[in-house]
Amino acid sequence: MTITAKGLAGVIVGETGISTVGKAGAGLTYRGYSIEDLARSATFEEVAYLLIYGKLPNRTELCAYNDRLAKLRELPSDVCAMLEALPMSTHPMDVLRTGASMIGSLEPEGEDGRSAPYVADRLMATMTSMLGYWYRYAHRKQRIDTQSDEIGLAAHFLRLLTGQKPNESASRTLDTILVLYAEHEFNASTFTGRVVTSTLADTYSAVVAAIGALRGPLHGGANEAAMELVASFDNPQQAEKSIQHMLDARRLIMGFGHRVYKFGDPRSDIVKELARTLALENEDTTYFDISERIEEVMMREKGLHPNLDFYSATAYHLCGIPTVMFTPLFAVSRTSGWVAHVIEQRDDNRLIRPNADYTGPPARFYLELVD
């Protein structure tokens, strides 16, 4: 008997030692470390090192890794020229997709000792630079230096985006959000990357394909949709009334529910507190109050908890980040997880090729055309 599951819901398609997602009461862990501990104590660079290289770095290794990523931020002149050719209307996810592919063409994996971990480091470093360079050129016609003296990728991105020294709270908040988004088992984009890897394609191809999967609103784009929703209301009272109408009309509210976490996304509470703290520091709690009221309505009416994307939207906004940059920052972070899965897939590879149940017409005879 053939068993089918739309969207592969509940189907185990492989093994991984990289993360747990709600398994056996473990919540979310990266290589055994709880997301709560990592979000509280680790930088994104520590987490990226953990995922890609298999262990947490010591102090000396972390300093060397930070220096390595900083040296990898500079963009080739051909990539800068390509970014300048992209119109202002281009979605930044398409900027990343195109830029990652071009870096892969200019610096092929396997040449000059470039390994999968090198590709991950180079792409994470250059993705922040691509986003900053393209945004400043497209919106202000400014050509910028893609190097900065900021230590972390979060602060580096904010520096390039604004041209100013980033606020410490904003840098810390963005860094923690990058930690939260770094890895999440066999989600749509990661599984896409593993399928591509199983064909023995290069790491750049796997990451470019994963970026394409993340582009959709049911995966990466949910945080942008959540921000658009929150920003459409003037106050919590208006939000409650409108959300109730939307639910009555059976409209989808982005940022709530999760295919795996049925009793709440463990990352959501962490990012909610980040958003609350930033709102209080900025002395403007409007969007946070609206978000919290929407959460209350969704829990009361549907029993749905917010996922990571919902409060991330408010936190990003309070960091001064444009909405179109939300999903690209997700991609920067998730590149560490994607490449960790590329490496794991290669270590015990078999071509991923599922079967399908045929639902088309029965066998038919072909009739030749006659004059």
Coordinates of N, CA and C in Angstrom, one line a residue, residues 60-149:
T60 N 40.5 31.9 20.9 CA 41.5 32.2 19.8 C 40.9 31.9 18.4
E61 N 40.1 30.7 18.3 CA 39.5 30.4 17.1 C 38.4 31.4 16.7
L62 N 37.7 31.9 17.6 CA 36.7 32.9 17.3 C 37.3 34.2 16.8
C63 N 38.3 34.6 17.4 CA 39.0 35.9 16.9 C 39.5 35.7 15.5
A64 N 40.1 34.5 15.3 CA 40.6 34.2 13.9 C 39.5 34.1 12.9
Y65 N 38.3 33.6 13.3 CA 37.2 33.4 12.4 C 36.6 34.8 12.1
N66 N 36.5 35.7 13.1 CA 36.0 37.0 12.9 C 36.9 37.8 11.9
D67 N 38.2 37.6 12.1 CA 39.1 38.3 11.2 C 39.0 37.7 9.8
R68 N 38.8 36.4 9.7 CA 38.6 35.7 8.4 C 37.4 36.3 7.6
L69 N 36.2 36.3 8.4 CA 35.0 36.8 7.7 C 35.2 38.3 7.3
A70 N 35.8 39.1 8.2 CA 36.0 40.5 7.8 C 36.8 40.6 6.5
K71 N 37.8 39.8 6.3 CA 38.7 39.9 5.1 C 37.9 39.4 3.9
L72 N 36.9 38.6 4.1 CA 36.1 38.1 3.0 C 34.9 39.0 2.5
R73 N 34.8 40.1 3.2 CA 33.6 41.0 2.9 C 33.7 41.7 1.6
E74 N 34.9 42.0 1.1 CA 35.1 42.8 0.0 C 34.6 42.2 -1.3
L75 N 33.9 43.0 -2.1 CA 33.2 42.5 -3.3 C 34.2 42.6 -4.5
P76 N 34.2 41.6 -5.4 CA 35.0 41.8 -6.7 C 34.3 43.0 -7.5
S77 N 35.1 43.7 -8.2 CA 34.6 44.8 -9.0 C 33.5 44.4 -10.0
D78 N 33.6 43.2 -10.5 CA 32.6 42.7 -11.5 C 31.3 42.5 -10.8
V79 N 31.3 42.1 -9.5 CA 30.0 42.0 -8.7 C 29.4 43.4 -8.5
C80 N 30.3 44.3 -8.1 CA 29.8 45.7 -7.9 C 29.1 46.2 -9.2
A81 N 29.8 46.0 -10.3 CA 29.2 46.4 -11.6 C 27.8 45.8 -11.8
M82 N 27.7 44.5 -11.5 CA 26.5 43.8 -11.7 C 25.4 44.4 -10.8
L83 N 25.8 44.7 -9.5 CA 24.8 45.2 -8.6 C 24.3 46.6 -9.0
E84 N 25.2 47.4 -9.6 CA 24.8 48.7 -10.1 C 23.8 48.6 -11.3
A85 N 23.9 47.5 -12.0 CA 23.0 47.3 -13.2 C 21.6 46.8 -12.8
L86 N 21.4 46.4 -11.6 CA 20.1 45.9 -11.2 C 19.2 47.1 -10.8
P87 N 18.0 47.1 -11.3 CA 17.1 48.3 -11.0 C 16.7 48.4 -9.5
M88 N 16.3 49.6 -9.1 CA 15.9 49.8 -7.8 C 14.7 48.9 -7.4
S89 N 13.9 48.5 -8.4 CA 12.7 47.7 -8.1 C 13.0 46.2 -7.8
T90 N 14.3 45.8 -8.0 CA 14.7 44.5 -7.7 C 14.5 44.1 -6.3
H91 N 13.9 42.9 -6.0 CA 13.8 42.5 -4.6 C 15.2 42.1 -4.1
P92 N 15.6 42.5 -2.9 CA 16.9 42.1 -2.4 C 17.2 40.6 -2.4
M93 N 16.1 39.8 -2.3 CA 16.4 38.3 -2.4 C 16.9 38.0 -3.8
D94 N 16.4 38.7 -4.8 CA 16.9 38.4 -6.2 C 18.3 39.0 -6.3
V95 N 18.7 40.0 -5.6 CA 20.0 40.5 -5.5 C 20.9 39.5 -5.0
L96 N 20.5 38.8 -3.9 CA 21.4 37.8 -3.3 C 21.5 36.6 -4.2
R97 N 20.4 36.2 -4.8 CA 20.4 35.0 -5.7 C 21.4 35.2 -6.9
T98 N 21.3 36.4 -7.5 CA 22.2 36.7 -8.6 C 23.6 36.9 -8.1
G99 N 23.8 37.6 -7.0 CA 25.1 37.8 -6.5 C 25.8 36.5 -6.1
A100 N 25.1 35.6 -5.4 CA 25.7 34.4 -5.0 C 26.1 33.5 -6.2
S101 N 25.3 33.5 -7.2 CA 25.6 32.8 -8.4 C 26.9 33.4 -9.1
M102 N 27.0 34.7 -9.1 CA 28.1 35.3 -9.8 C 29.4 35.1 -9.0
I103 N 29.3 35.2 -7.7 CA 30.5 34.8 -6.9 C 31.0 33.4 -7.2
G104 N 30.0 32.5 -7.3 CA 30.3 31.1 -7.7 C 31.0 31.0 -9.0
S105 N 30.6 31.8 -9.9 CA 31.3 31.8 -11.3 C 32.7 32.4 -11.2
L106 N 32.9 33.4 -10.4 CA 34.2 34.0 -10.4 C 35.1 33.2 -9.5
E107 N 34.6 32.6 -8.5 CA 35.5 31.9 -7.5 C 34.9 30.4 -7.3
P108 N 35.1 29.6 -8.3 CA 34.5 28.2 -8.3 C 35.0 27.4 -7.1
E109 N 34.1 26.6 -6.6 CA 34.4 25.7 -5.5 C 35.4 24.7 -6.0
G110 N 36.4 24.4 -5.2 CA 37.4 23.4 -5.6 C 38.7 24.0 -6.2
E111 N 38.6 25.2 -6.7 CA 39.8 25.9 -7.3 C 40.4 26.7 -6.2
D112 N 41.7 26.7 -6.2 CA 42.5 27.5 -5.1 C 42.1 27.1 -3.7
G113 N 41.8 25.8 -3.6 CA 41.6 25.2 -2.2 C 40.2 25.6 -1.6
R114 N 39.3 26.1 -2.5 CA 38.0 26.5 -1.9 C 37.1 25.3 -1.6
S115 N 36.8 25.1 -0.4 CA 36.0 24.0 0.1 C 34.6 24.5 0.4
A116 N 33.7 23.6 0.8 CA 32.4 24.0 1.2 C 32.4 25.0 2.3
P117 N 33.2 24.8 3.4 CA 33.2 25.8 4.5 C 33.7 27.2 4.0
Y118 N 34.6 27.2 3.1 CA 35.1 28.4 2.5 C 33.9 29.1 1.8
V119 N 33.2 28.4 1.0 CA 32.0 28.9 0.3 C 31.0 29.6 1.3
A120 N 30.8 28.9 2.4 CA 29.8 29.4 3.4 C 30.4 30.7 3.9
D121 N 31.6 30.8 4.3 CA 32.2 32.0 4.9 C 32.2 33.1 3.9
R122 N 32.6 32.8 2.6 CA 32.6 33.9 1.6 C 31.3 34.4 1.3
L123 N 30.3 33.5 1.2 CA 28.9 34.0 0.9 C 28.3 34.8 2.0
M124 N 28.4 34.3 3.3 CA 27.9 35.1 4.4 C 28.5 36.5 4.4
A125 N 29.8 36.5 4.3 CA 30.5 37.8 4.3 C 30.1 38.7 3.2
T126 N 30.0 38.2 2.0 CA 29.7 39.0 0.8 C 28.2 39.3 0.7
M127 N 27.4 38.5 1.2 CA 25.9 38.8 1.2 C 25.6 40.1 1.9
T128 N 26.2 40.3 3.1 CA 26.0 41.6 3.8 C 26.5 42.7 3.0
S129 N 27.6 42.5 2.3 CA 28.2 43.6 1.5 C 27.3 43.8 0.2
M130 N 26.9 42.8 -0.4 CA 26.0 42.9 -1.6 C 24.8 43.7 -1.2
L131 N 24.1 43.4 -0.1 CA 22.9 44.1 0.3 C 23.1 45.6 0.5
G132 N 24.2 45.9 1.2 CA 24.5 47.2 1.5 C 24.9 48.0 0.3
Y133 N 25.8 47.4 -0.5 CA 26.2 48.1 -1.8 C 25.1 48.4 -2.7
W134 N 24.3 47.3 -3.0 CA 23.1 47.5 -3.9 C 22.2 48.5 -3.3
Y135 N 21.8 48.5 -2.1 CA 20.8 49.4 -1.5 C 21.3 50.8 -1.6
R136 N 22.5 51.1 -1.2 CA 23.0 52.5 -1.2 C 23.1 53.0 -2.7
Y137 N 23.5 52.1 -3.6 CA 23.6 52.6 -5.0 C 22.3 52.8 -5.7
A138 N 21.4 51.8 -5.4 CA 20.1 51.8 -6.1 C 19.2 53.0 -5.5
H139 N 19.3 53.3 -4.2 CA 18.5 54.3 -3.6 C 19.1 55.6 -3.5
R140 N 20.5 55.7 -3.5 CA 21.1 57.0 -3.3 C 22.2 57.3 -4.3
K141 N 22.4 56.3 -5.2 CA 23.5 56.5 -6.2 C 24.9 56.7 -5.6
Q142 N 25.1 56.0 -4.5 CA 26.4 56.1 -3.8 C 27.1 54.8 -4.0
R143 N 28.4 54.9 -4.4 CA 29.3 53.7 -4.4 C 30.0 53.7 -3.1
I144 N 30.0 52.6 -2.4 CA 30.5 52.5 -1.0 C 31.6 51.5 -0.9
D145 N 32.5 51.7 0.0 CA 33.5 50.7 0.4 C 32.8 49.6 1.1
T146 N 33.0 48.4 0.7 CA 32.3 47.2 1.4 C 33.1 46.7 2.6
Q147 N 34.1 47.3 2.9 CA 34.8 47.0 4.2 C 34.4 47.9 5.3
S148 N 34.5 47.5 6.5 CA 34.2 48.3 7.7 C 35.0 47.8 8.8
D149 N 35.1 48.6 9.9 CA 35.8 48.1 11.1 C 34.9 47.4 12.1

